[in-house]
């Protein structure tokens, strides 16, 4: 993955560079790729659609098939799922997945307006609600139903900023104190600045191979033990309960069934913390903690490094950054390094199973991957 933050390159240049670097890491030349799956949800802001053939051309493989996958904030994990299906079906042996976004050329107002197009434009965006507002509604509902507190939300932000300090790829390298959190401006009650992920540029890529091919390439492997997707009712106002995300719960259950493990066997998780409340509900939806207990677990340090289940060791979307289409593949990048024990100061010792949870918009589309270390 690239360094997240602000980049000079276009998405197309950055996605080509990380693709090449992932292929190098796998010991492959671009010519060995059977199909490529690319995500660049906000490419229109760079006046560039149909990015696949452009990246393939710069990789020197214009003849290879490529496709663009858009699933809002879960775009590259959805692309990863499609690649997984291609390989599982026997159609392909080696697939390339890459996601990238450049947003720094937009003002906050412009970026917020583009992002709002990922909600129900006719009912949500048109009435002025944006993503901080939608997730703030989820937070208020969770606070009312379960007694989740602002201090619990703060503990998620403080932990993720701390984790990002030892991640060289992270956008925000800034230690956060509770005092600074409480002094920061309100964005959409109950969210303050530090409850929100930033707008980031960046790219990430994954190379996926059939078991046979992978064994020829590497001694130490990471296996995709499960790649599952599910959906939820698209808009908040039509859901029975907004204190959890049905699609995430379902994708999680399917993934645990497929991997034949239980939530307690996961050693490290990257979850979709676009806002602090999103991490709390993700840890509940995935069955790591009981409903309503995710905030308590966070404030007690259960999800910190050294806790019972370290969550978002990368710094998460909150501090590593959230270049929308790069996020899903970047979560997999973090797990890949964790499972191969390459995470330096933020290593979870002996991690065998990692889970990535990636949500599009407010959960209309959800993807859960479980990765396993193979020796
Ligand atoms: C929170 C938000 C409104 C802040 O935007 P802003 O007020 O225009 O902030 P600016 O870009 O002017 O940055 C001001 C400072 O705050 C920092 N900053 C910006 N967003 C930040 C964030 N989310 N967390 C921590 N610091 C942040 C900047 O680095 C900058 O610091 P500096 O002055 O030291 O350089 C914006 O980041 C946001 O809307 N985030 C949510 C994005 C989103 O909805 N994503 C989709 C999720 S589904």
PDB file of N, CA and C in Angstrom, residues 51-146:
ATOM      1  N   UNK A  51     -10.946   2.972 -15.426  1.00  0.00           N
ATOM      2  CA  UNK A  51      -9.520   3.095 -15.080  1.00  0.00           C
ATOM      3  C   UNK A  51      -8.736   1.795 -15.342  1.00  0.00           C
ATOM      4  N   UNK A  52      -9.467   0.662 -15.400  1.00  0.00           N
ATOM      5  CA  UNK A  52      -8.804  -0.640 -15.529  1.00  0.00           C
ATOM      6  C   UNK A  52      -7.831  -0.745 -16.689  1.00  0.00           C
ATOM      7  N   UNK A  53      -8.299  -0.474 -17.922  1.00  0.00           N
ATOM      8  CA  UNK A  53      -7.385  -0.604 -19.059  1.00  0.00           C
ATOM      9  C   UNK A  53      -6.193   0.357 -18.972  1.00  0.00           C
ATOM     10  N   UNK A  54      -6.381   1.504 -18.305  1.00  0.00           N
ATOM     11  CA  UNK A  54      -5.262   2.448 -18.160  1.00  0.00           C
ATOM     12  C   UNK A  54      -4.187   1.871 -17.241  1.00  0.00           C
ATOM     13  N   UNK A  55      -4.627   1.273 -16.125  1.00  0.00           N
ATOM     14  CA  UNK A  55      -3.643   0.666 -15.207  1.00  0.00           C
ATOM     15  C   UNK A  55      -2.985  -0.529 -15.891  1.00  0.00           C
ATOM     16  N   UNK A  56      -3.795  -1.355 -16.537  1.00  0.00           N
ATOM     17  CA  UNK A  56      -3.211  -2.516 -17.230  1.00  0.00           C
ATOM     18  C   UNK A  56      -2.209  -2.077 -18.293  1.00  0.00           C
ATOM     19  N   UNK A  57      -2.518  -0.987 -18.995  1.00  0.00           N
ATOM     20  CA  UNK A  57      -1.585  -0.498 -20.014  1.00  0.00           C
ATOM     21  C   UNK A  57      -0.277  -0.066 -19.351  1.00  0.00           C
ATOM     22  N   UNK A  58      -0.387   0.629 -18.208  1.00  0.00           N
ATOM     23  CA  UNK A  58       0.868   1.061 -17.580  1.00  0.00           C
ATOM     24  C   UNK A  58       1.622  -0.127 -16.973  1.00  0.00           C
ATOM     25  N   UNK A  59       0.929  -1.220 -16.692  1.00  0.00           N
ATOM     26  CA  UNK A  59       1.630  -2.424 -16.205  1.00  0.00           C
ATOM     27  C   UNK A  59       2.184  -3.258 -17.370  1.00  0.00           C
ATOM     28  N   UNK A  60       1.894  -2.818 -18.587  1.00  0.00           N
ATOM     29  CA  UNK A  60       2.389  -3.539 -19.770  1.00  0.00           C
ATOM     30  C   UNK A  60       1.546  -4.747 -20.129  1.00  0.00           C
ATOM     31  N   UNK A  61       0.278  -4.782 -19.630  1.00  0.00           N
ATOM     32  CA  UNK A  61      -0.588  -5.938 -19.928  1.00  0.00           C
ATOM     33  C   UNK A  61      -1.953  -5.461 -20.464  1.00  0.00           C
ATOM     34  N   UNK A  62      -1.945  -4.656 -21.551  1.00  0.00           N
ATOM     35  CA  UNK A  62      -3.221  -4.131 -22.038  1.00  0.00           C
ATOM     36  C   UNK A  62      -4.188  -5.218 -22.479  1.00  0.00           C
ATOM     37  N   UNK A  63      -3.666  -6.394 -22.800  1.00  0.00           N
ATOM     38  CA  UNK A  63      -4.536  -7.471 -23.302  1.00  0.00           C
ATOM     39  C   UNK A  63      -5.303  -8.196 -22.184  1.00  0.00           C
ATOM     40  N   UNK A  64      -4.942  -7.943 -20.934  1.00  0.00           N
ATOM     41  CA  UNK A  64      -5.581  -8.679 -19.821  1.00  0.00           C
ATOM     42  C   UNK A  64      -6.936  -8.058 -19.473  1.00  0.00           C
ATOM     43  N   UNK A  65      -7.904  -8.889 -19.067  1.00  0.00           N
ATOM     44  CA  UNK A  65      -9.214  -8.332 -18.697  1.00  0.00           C
ATOM     45  C   UNK A  65      -9.152  -7.612 -17.357  1.00  0.00           C
ATOM     46  N   UNK A  66      -9.882  -6.507 -17.290  1.00  0.00           N
ATOM     47  CA  UNK A  66      -9.979  -5.786 -16.015  1.00  0.00           C
ATOM     48  C   UNK A  66     -11.418  -5.325 -15.857  1.00  0.00           C
ATOM     49  N   UNK A  67     -11.788  -5.069 -14.614  1.00  0.00           N
ATOM     50  CA  UNK A  67     -13.134  -4.542 -14.370  1.00  0.00           C
ATOM     51  C   UNK A  67     -13.082  -3.623 -13.162  1.00  0.00           C
ATOM     52  N   UNK A  68     -13.943  -2.606 -13.164  1.00  0.00           N
ATOM     53  CA  UNK A  68     -14.006  -1.700 -12.015  1.00  0.00           C
ATOM     54  C   UNK A  68     -15.170  -2.118 -11.138  1.00  0.00           C
ATOM     55  N   UNK A  69     -14.908  -2.197  -9.829  1.00  0.00           N
ATOM     56  CA  UNK A  69     -15.940  -2.604  -8.866  1.00  0.00           C
ATOM     57  C   UNK A  69     -16.214  -1.431  -7.943  1.00  0.00           C
ATOM     58  N   UNK A  70     -17.475  -1.008  -7.870  1.00  0.00           N
ATOM     59  CA  UNK A  70     -17.844   0.101  -6.981  1.00  0.00           C
ATOM     60  C   UNK A  70     -18.809  -0.411  -5.930  1.00  0.00           C
ATOM     61  N   UNK A  71     -18.428  -0.255  -4.678  1.00  0.00           N
ATOM     62  CA  UNK A  71     -19.309  -0.637  -3.576  1.00  0.00           C
ATOM     63  C   UNK A  71     -19.069   0.362  -2.436  1.00  0.00           C
ATOM     64  N   UNK A  72     -19.069   1.657  -2.809  1.00  0.00           N
ATOM     65  CA  UNK A  72     -18.805   2.762  -1.868  1.00  0.00           C
ATOM     66  C   UNK A  72     -17.540   2.460  -1.062  1.00  0.00           C
ATOM     67  N   UNK A  73     -17.616   2.609   0.259  1.00  0.00           N
ATOM     68  CA  UNK A  73     -16.403   2.470   1.093  1.00  0.00           C
ATOM     69  C   UNK A  73     -15.898   1.036   1.158  1.00  0.00           C
ATOM     70  N   UNK A  74     -16.695   0.075   0.680  1.00  0.00           N
ATOM     71  CA  UNK A  74     -16.238  -1.324   0.720  1.00  0.00           C
ATOM     72  C   UNK A  74     -15.810  -1.794  -0.674  1.00  0.00           C
ATOM     73  N   UNK A  75     -15.443  -0.849  -1.542  1.00  0.00           N
ATOM     74  CA  UNK A  75     -15.180  -1.212  -2.944  1.00  0.00           C
ATOM     75  C   UNK A  75     -14.078  -2.254  -3.120  1.00  0.00           C
ATOM     76  N   UNK A  76     -12.902  -2.034  -2.508  1.00  0.00           N
ATOM     77  CA  UNK A  76     -11.822  -2.985  -2.833  1.00  0.00           C
ATOM     78  C   UNK A  76     -11.969  -4.306  -2.094  1.00  0.00           C
ATOM     79  N   UNK A  77     -12.748  -4.356  -1.001  1.00  0.00           N
ATOM     80  CA  UNK A  77     -12.974  -5.682  -0.412  1.00  0.00           C
ATOM     81  C   UNK A  77     -14.021  -6.426  -1.255  1.00  0.00           C
ATOM     82  N   UNK A  78     -14.936  -5.678  -1.887  1.00  0.00           N
ATOM     83  CA  UNK A  78     -15.877  -6.319  -2.816  1.00  0.00           C
ATOM     84  C   UNK A  78     -15.095  -6.817  -4.043  1.00  0.00           C
ATOM     85  N   UNK A  79     -14.105  -6.035  -4.484  1.00  0.00           N
ATOM     86  CA  UNK A  79     -13.259  -6.458  -5.614  1.00  0.00           C
ATOM     87  C   UNK A  79     -12.488  -7.728  -5.243  1.00  0.00           C
ATOM     88  N   UNK A  80     -12.011  -7.752  -4.003  1.00  0.00           N
ATOM     89  CA  UNK A  80     -11.284  -8.935  -3.509  1.00  0.00           C
ATOM     90  C   UNK A  80     -12.212 -10.165  -3.533  1.00  0.00           C
ATOM     91  N   UNK A  81     -13.460  -9.958  -3.138  1.00  0.00           N
ATOM     92  CA  UNK A  81     -14.423 -11.069  -3.138  1.00  0.00           C
ATOM     93  C   UNK A  81     -14.627 -11.596  -4.559  1.00  0.00           C
ATOM     94  N   UNK A  82     -14.741 -10.680  -5.524  1.00  0.00           N
ATOM     95  CA  UNK A  82     -14.927 -11.117  -6.926  1.00  0.00           C
ATOM     96  C   UNK A  82     -13.700 -11.890  -7.412  1.00  0.00           C
ATOM     97  N   UNK A  83     -12.511 -11.429  -7.031  1.00  0.00           N
ATOM     98  CA  UNK A  83     -11.280 -12.142  -7.421  1.00  0.00           C
ATOM     99  C   UNK A  83     -11.272 -13.537  -6.795  1.00  0.00           C
ATOM    100  N   UNK A  84     -11.683 -13.596  -5.533  1.00  0.00           N
ATOM    101  CA  UNK A  84     -11.747 -14.872  -4.809  1.00  0.00           C
ATOM    102  C   UNK A  84     -12.671 -15.857  -5.548  1.00  0.00           C
ATOM    103  N   UNK A  85     -13.823 -15.349  -5.986  1.00  0.00           N
ATOM    104  CA  UNK A  85     -14.778 -16.204  -6.707  1.00  0.00           C
ATOM    105  C   UNK A  85     -14.170 -16.680  -8.035  1.00  0.00           C
ATOM    106  N   UNK A  86     -13.466 -15.781  -8.726  1.00  0.00           N
ATOM    107  CA  UNK A  86     -12.822 -16.172  -9.990  1.00  0.00           C
ATOM    108  C   UNK A  86     -11.848 -17.321  -9.766  1.00  0.00           C
ATOM    109  N   UNK A  87     -11.085 -17.231  -8.674  1.00  0.00           N
ATOM    110  CA  UNK A  87     -10.092 -18.279  -8.430  1.00  0.00           C
ATOM    111  C   UNK A  87     -10.769 -19.552  -7.922  1.00  0.00           C
ATOM    112  N   UNK A  88     -11.734 -19.377  -7.008  1.00  0.00           N
ATOM    113  CA  UNK A  88     -12.431 -20.556  -6.460  1.00  0.00           C
ATOM    114  C   UNK A  88     -13.170 -21.318  -7.562  1.00  0.00           C
ATOM    115  N   UNK A  89     -13.643 -20.599  -8.589  1.00  0.00           N
ATOM    116  CA  UNK A  89     -14.379 -21.263  -9.679  1.00  0.00           C
ATOM    117  C   UNK A  89     -13.446 -22.021 -10.620  1.00  0.00           C
ATOM    118  N   UNK A  90     -12.146 -21.759 -10.495  1.00  0.00           N
ATOM    119  CA  UNK A  90     -11.181 -22.402 -11.388  1.00  0.00           C
ATOM    120  C   UNK A  90     -10.948 -21.613 -12.663  1.00  0.00           C
ATOM    121  N   UNK A  91     -11.623 -20.462 -12.823  1.00  0.00           N
ATOM    122  CA  UNK A  91     -11.463 -19.674 -14.048  1.00  0.00           C
ATOM    123  C   UNK A  91     -10.067 -19.049 -14.124  1.00  0.00           C
ATOM    124  N   UNK A  92      -9.541 -18.625 -12.980  1.00  0.00           N
ATOM    125  CA  UNK A  92      -8.243 -17.944 -12.948  1.00  0.00           C
ATOM    126  C   UNK A  92      -7.320 -18.576 -11.914  1.00  0.00           C
ATOM    127  N   UNK A  93      -6.014 -18.365 -12.114  1.00  0.00           N
ATOM    128  CA  UNK A  93      -5.036 -18.808 -11.109  1.00  0.00           C
ATOM    129  C   UNK A  93      -4.486 -17.633 -10.314  1.00  0.00           C
ATOM    130  N   UNK A  94      -4.346 -16.485 -10.999  1.00  0.00           N
ATOM    131  CA  UNK A  94      -3.768 -15.320 -10.319  1.00  0.00           C
ATOM    132  C   UNK A  94      -4.598 -14.082 -10.648  1.00  0.00           C
ATOM    133  N   UNK A  95      -5.036 -13.399  -9.595  1.00  0.00           N
ATOM    134  CA  UNK A  95      -5.815 -12.164  -9.780  1.00  0.00           C
ATOM    135  C   UNK A  95      -5.137 -11.021  -9.041  1.00  0.00           C
ATOM    136  N   UNK A  96      -5.271  -9.848  -9.627  1.00  0.00           N
ATOM    137  CA  UNK A  96      -4.750  -8.627  -9.013  1.00  0.00           C
ATOM    138  C   UNK A  96      -5.944  -7.787  -8.580  1.00  0.00           C
ATOM    139  N   UNK A  97      -5.882  -7.285  -7.345  1.00  0.00           N
ATOM    140  CA  UNK A  97      -6.945  -6.415  -6.811  1.00  0.00           C
ATOM    141  C   UNK A  97      -6.276  -5.119  -6.374  1.00  0.00           C
ATOM    142  N   UNK A  98      -6.811  -3.986  -6.801  1.00  0.00           N
ATOM    143  CA  UNK A  98      -6.249  -2.716  -6.310  1.00  0.00           C
ATOM    144  C   UNK A  98      -7.356  -1.692  -6.165  1.00  0.00           C
ATOM    145  N   UNK A  99      -7.194  -0.857  -5.157  1.00  0.00           N
ATOM    146  CA  UNK A  99      -8.155   0.234  -4.944  1.00  0.00           C
ATOM    147  C   UNK A  99      -7.388   1.504  -4.645  1.00  0.00           C
ATOM    148  N   UNK A 100      -7.932   2.611  -5.072  1.00  0.00           N
ATOM    149  CA  UNK A 100      -7.236   3.878  -4.798  1.00  0.00           C
ATOM    150  C   UNK A 100      -8.175   5.044  -4.908  1.00  0.00           C
ATOM    151  N   UNK A 101      -7.757   6.143  -4.292  1.00  0.00           N
ATOM    152  CA  UNK A 101      -8.586   7.351  -4.313  1.00  0.00           C
ATOM    153  C   UNK A 101      -7.696   8.561  -4.155  1.00  0.00           C
ATOM    154  N   UNK A 102      -8.051   9.613  -4.867  1.00  0.00           N
ATOM    155  CA  UNK A 102      -7.417  10.911  -4.625  1.00  0.00           C
ATOM    156  C   UNK A 102      -8.547  11.883  -4.326  1.00  0.00           C
ATOM    157  N   UNK A 103      -8.468  12.504  -3.144  1.00  0.00           N
ATOM    158  CA  UNK A 103      -9.538  13.413  -2.721  1.00  0.00           C
ATOM    159  C   UNK A 103      -9.006  14.785  -2.333  1.00  0.00           C
ATOM    160  N   UNK A 104      -7.661  14.900  -2.207  1.00  0.00           N
ATOM    161  CA  UNK A 104      -7.084  16.130  -1.647  1.00  0.00           C
ATOM    162  C   UNK A 104      -7.245  17.342  -2.555  1.00  0.00           C
ATOM    163  N   UNK A 105      -7.663  17.117  -3.804  1.00  0.00           N
ATOM    164  CA  UNK A 105      -7.902  18.275  -4.681  1.00  0.00           C
ATOM    165  C   UNK A 105      -9.292  18.865  -4.443  1.00  0.00           C
ATOM    166  N   UNK A 106     -10.060  18.232  -3.526  1.00  0.00           N
ATOM    167  CA  UNK A 106     -11.423  18.711  -3.244  1.00  0.00           C
ATOM    168  C   UNK A 106     -11.452  19.424  -1.896  1.00  0.00           C
ATOM    169  N   UNK A 107     -12.318  20.433  -1.762  1.00  0.00           N
ATOM    170  CA  UNK A 107     -12.531  21.038  -0.448  1.00  0.00           C
ATOM    171  C   UNK A 107     -13.355  20.059   0.385  1.00  0.00           C
ATOM    172  N   UNK A 108     -13.401  20.287   1.707  1.00  0.00           N
ATOM    173  CA  UNK A 108     -14.210  19.412   2.575  1.00  0.00           C
ATOM    174  C   UNK A 108     -15.663  19.414   2.095  1.00  0.00           C
ATOM    175  N   UNK A 109     -16.159  20.582   1.717  1.00  0.00           N
ATOM    176  CA  UNK A 109     -17.548  20.703   1.242  1.00  0.00           C
ATOM    177  C   UNK A 109     -17.766  19.860  -0.023  1.00  0.00           C
ATOM    178  N   UNK A 110     -16.807  19.960  -0.954  1.00  0.00           N
ATOM    179  CA  UNK A 110     -16.959  19.186  -2.208  1.00  0.00           C
ATOM    180  C   UNK A 110     -16.886  17.686  -1.930  1.00  0.00           C
ATOM    181  N   UNK A 111     -15.890  17.294  -1.121  1.00  0.00           N
ATOM    182  CA  UNK A 111     -15.725  15.855  -0.832  1.00  0.00           C
ATOM    183  C   UNK A 111     -16.969  15.324  -0.125  1.00  0.00           C
ATOM    184  N   UNK A 112     -17.485  16.088   0.846  1.00  0.00           N
ATOM    185  CA  UNK A 112     -18.681  15.664   1.589  1.00  0.00           C
ATOM    186  C   UNK A 112     -19.865  15.492   0.634  1.00  0.00           C
ATOM    187  N   UNK A 113     -19.974  16.416  -0.327  1.00  0.00           N
ATOM    188  CA  UNK A 113     -21.094  16.347  -1.275  1.00  0.00           C
ATOM    189  C   UNK A 113     -20.974  15.118  -2.187  1.00  0.00           C
ATOM    190  N   UNK A 114     -19.739  14.845  -2.653  1.00  0.00           N
ATOM    191  CA  UNK A 114     -19.555  13.637  -3.476  1.00  0.00           C
ATOM    192  C   UNK A 114     -19.866  12.388  -2.663  1.00  0.00           C
ATOM    193  N   UNK A 115     -19.350  12.338  -1.430  1.00  0.00           N
ATOM    194  CA  UNK A 115     -19.560  11.147  -0.599  1.00  0.00           C
ATOM    195  C   UNK A 115     -21.058  10.910  -0.381  1.00  0.00           C
ATOM    196  N   UNK A 116     -21.802  12.011  -0.194  1.00  0.00           N
ATOM    197  CA  UNK A 116     -23.241  11.878   0.090  1.00  0.00           C
ATOM    198  C   UNK A 116     -23.974  11.175  -1.050  1.00  0.00           C
ATOM    199  N   UNK A 117     -23.349  11.152  -2.244  1.00  0.00           N
ATOM    200  CA  UNK A 117     -23.974  10.432  -3.366  1.00  0.00           C
ATOM    201  C   UNK A 117     -23.982   8.919  -3.119  1.00  0.00           C
ATOM    202  N   UNK A 118     -23.226   8.466  -2.123  1.00  0.00           N
ATOM    203  CA  UNK A 118     -23.236   7.040  -1.756  1.00  0.00           C
ATOM    204  C   UNK A 118     -24.384   6.700  -0.818  1.00  0.00           C
ATOM    205  N   UNK A 119     -25.110   7.728  -0.342  1.00  0.00           N
ATOM    206  CA  UNK A 119     -26.300   7.462   0.491  1.00  0.00           C
ATOM    207  C   UNK A 119     -27.506   7.392  -0.457  1.00  0.00           C
ATOM    208  N   UNK A 120     -28.725   7.423   0.070  1.00  0.00           N
ATOM    209  CA  UNK A 120     -29.912   7.482  -0.794  1.00  0.00           C
ATOM    210  C   UNK A 120     -30.089   8.953  -1.162  1.00  0.00           C
ATOM    211  N   UNK A 121     -29.642   9.312  -2.343  1.00  0.00           N
ATOM    212  CA  UNK A 121     -29.577  10.736  -2.692  1.00  0.00           C
ATOM    213  C   UNK A 121     -30.946  11.405  -2.599  1.00  0.00           C
ATOM    214  N   UNK A 122     -31.970  10.704  -3.075  1.00  0.00           N
ATOM    215  CA  UNK A 122     -33.305  11.312  -3.156  1.00  0.00           C
ATOM    216  C   UNK A 122     -33.950  11.526  -1.794  1.00  0.00           C
ATOM    217  N   UNK A 123     -33.576  10.734  -0.795  1.00  0.00           N
ATOM    218  CA  UNK A 123     -34.221  10.860   0.517  1.00  0.00           C
ATOM    219  C   UNK A 123     -33.276  11.382   1.588  1.00  0.00           C
ATOM    220  N   UNK A 124     -31.977  10.970   1.522  1.00  0.00           N
ATOM    221  CA  UNK A 124     -31.043  11.371   2.582  1.00  0.00           C
ATOM    222  C   UNK A 124     -30.278  12.632   2.165  1.00  0.00           C
ATOM    223  N   UNK A 125     -29.433  12.502   1.141  1.00  0.00           N
ATOM    224  CA  UNK A 125     -28.563  13.632   0.765  1.00  0.00           C
ATOM    225  C   UNK A 125     -29.360  14.889   0.425  1.00  0.00           C
ATOM    226  N   UNK A 126     -30.446  14.723  -0.324  1.00  0.00           N
ATOM    227  CA  UNK A 126     -31.202  15.882  -0.790  1.00  0.00           C
ATOM    228  C   UNK A 126     -31.766  16.676   0.394  1.00  0.00           C
ATOM    229  N   UNK A 127     -31.972  15.983   1.522  1.00  0.00           N
ATOM    230  CA  UNK A 127     -32.493  16.658   2.714  1.00  0.00           C
ATOM    231  C   UNK A 127     -31.370  17.168   3.618  1.00  0.00           C
ATOM    232  N   UNK A 128     -30.147  17.084   3.137  1.00  0.00           N
ATOM    233  CA  UNK A 128     -29.032  17.708   3.866  1.00  0.00           C
ATOM    234  C   UNK A 128     -28.243  16.784   4.761  1.00  0.00           C
ATOM    235  N   UNK A 129     -28.642  15.508   4.830  1.00  0.00           N
ATOM    236  CA  UNK A 129     -27.885  14.631   5.728  1.00  0.00           C
ATOM    237  C   UNK A 129     -26.661  14.076   4.987  1.00  0.00           C
ATOM    238  N   UNK A 130     -25.510  14.120   5.678  1.00  0.00           N
ATOM    239  CA  UNK A 130     -24.271  13.615   5.086  1.00  0.00           C
ATOM    240  C   UNK A 130     -23.783  12.460   5.964  1.00  0.00           C
ATOM    241  N   UNK A 131     -22.636  11.845   5.608  1.00  0.00           N
ATOM    242  CA  UNK A 131     -22.219  10.661   6.372  1.00  0.00           C
ATOM    243  C   UNK A 131     -21.950  10.936   7.851  1.00  0.00           C
ATOM    244  N   UNK A 132     -21.302  12.059   8.216  1.00  0.00           N
ATOM    245  CA  UNK A 132     -21.174  12.297   9.667  1.00  0.00           C
ATOM    246  C   UNK A 132     -22.556  12.334  10.336  1.00  0.00           C
ATOM    247  N   UNK A 133     -23.546  12.911   9.675  1.00  0.00           N
ATOM    248  CA  UNK A 133     -24.901  12.989  10.239  1.00  0.00           C
ATOM    249  C   UNK A 133     -25.555  11.621  10.367  1.00  0.00           C
ATOM    250  N   UNK A 134     -25.400  10.795   9.341  1.00  0.00           N
ATOM    251  CA  UNK A 134     -26.018   9.463   9.372  1.00  0.00           C
ATOM    252  C   UNK A 134     -25.435   8.615  10.502  1.00  0.00           C
ATOM    253  N   UNK A 135     -24.091   8.619  10.597  1.00  0.00           N
ATOM    254  CA  UNK A 135     -23.472   7.819  11.668  1.00  0.00           C
ATOM    255  C   UNK A 135     -23.729   8.440  13.039  1.00  0.00           C
ATOM    256  N   UNK A 136     -23.917   9.776  13.090  1.00  0.00           N
ATOM    257  CA  UNK A 136     -24.250  10.422  14.372  1.00  0.00           C
ATOM    258  C   UNK A 136     -25.624   9.922  14.844  1.00  0.00           C
ATOM    259  N   UNK A 137     -26.550   9.712  13.895  1.00  0.00           N
ATOM    260  CA  UNK A 137     -27.876   9.185  14.266  1.00  0.00           C
ATOM    261  C   UNK A 137     -27.727   7.775  14.855  1.00  0.00           C
ATOM    262  N   UNK A 138     -26.833   6.994  14.254  1.00  0.00           N
ATOM    263  CA  UNK A 138     -26.573   5.639  14.770  1.00  0.00           C
ATOM    264  C   UNK A 138     -26.002   5.737  16.193  1.00  0.00           C
ATOM    265  N   UNK A 139     -25.075   6.689  16.384  1.00  0.00           N
ATOM    266  CA  UNK A 139     -24.441   6.847  17.702  1.00  0.00           C
ATOM    267  C   UNK A 139     -25.467   7.235  18.764  1.00  0.00           C
ATOM    268  N   UNK A 140     -26.343   8.182  18.433  1.00  0.00           N
ATOM    269  CA  UNK A 140     -27.349   8.633  19.408  1.00  0.00           C
ATOM    270  C   UNK A 140     -28.283   7.460  19.770  1.00  0.00           C
ATOM    271  N   UNK A 141     -28.669   6.684  18.766  1.00  0.00           N
ATOM    272  CA  UNK A 141     -29.550   5.531  19.030  1.00  0.00           C
ATOM    273  C   UNK A 141     -28.851   4.532  19.957  1.00  0.00           C
ATOM    274  N   UNK A 142     -27.534   4.305  19.707  1.00  0.00           N
ATOM    275  CA  UNK A 142     -26.775   3.353  20.523  1.00  0.00           C
ATOM    276  C   UNK A 142     -26.625   3.878  21.956  1.00  0.00           C
ATOM    277  N   UNK A 143     -26.407   5.183  22.076  1.00  0.00           N
ATOM    278  CA  UNK A 143     -26.272   5.788  23.416  1.00  0.00           C
ATOM    279  C   UNK A 143     -27.595   5.656  24.180  1.00  0.00           C
ATOM    280  N   UNK A 144     -28.703   5.927  23.479  1.00  0.00           N
ATOM    281  CA  UNK A 144     -30.020   5.859  24.133  1.00  0.00           C
ATOM    282  C   UNK A 144     -30.373   4.433  24.547  1.00  0.00           C
ATOM    283  N   UNK A 145     -30.069   3.476  23.666  1.00  0.00           N
ATOM    284  CA  UNK A 145     -30.488   2.094  23.952  1.00  0.00           C
ATOM    285  C   UNK A 145     -29.576   1.418  24.974  1.00  0.00           C
ATOM    286  N   UNK A 146     -28.248   1.679  24.856  1.00  0.00           N
ATOM    287  CA  UNK A 146     -27.308   0.900  25.669  1.00  0.00           C
ATOM    288  C   UNK A 146     -26.515   1.713  26.698  1.00  0.00           C
TER     289      UNK A 146
END
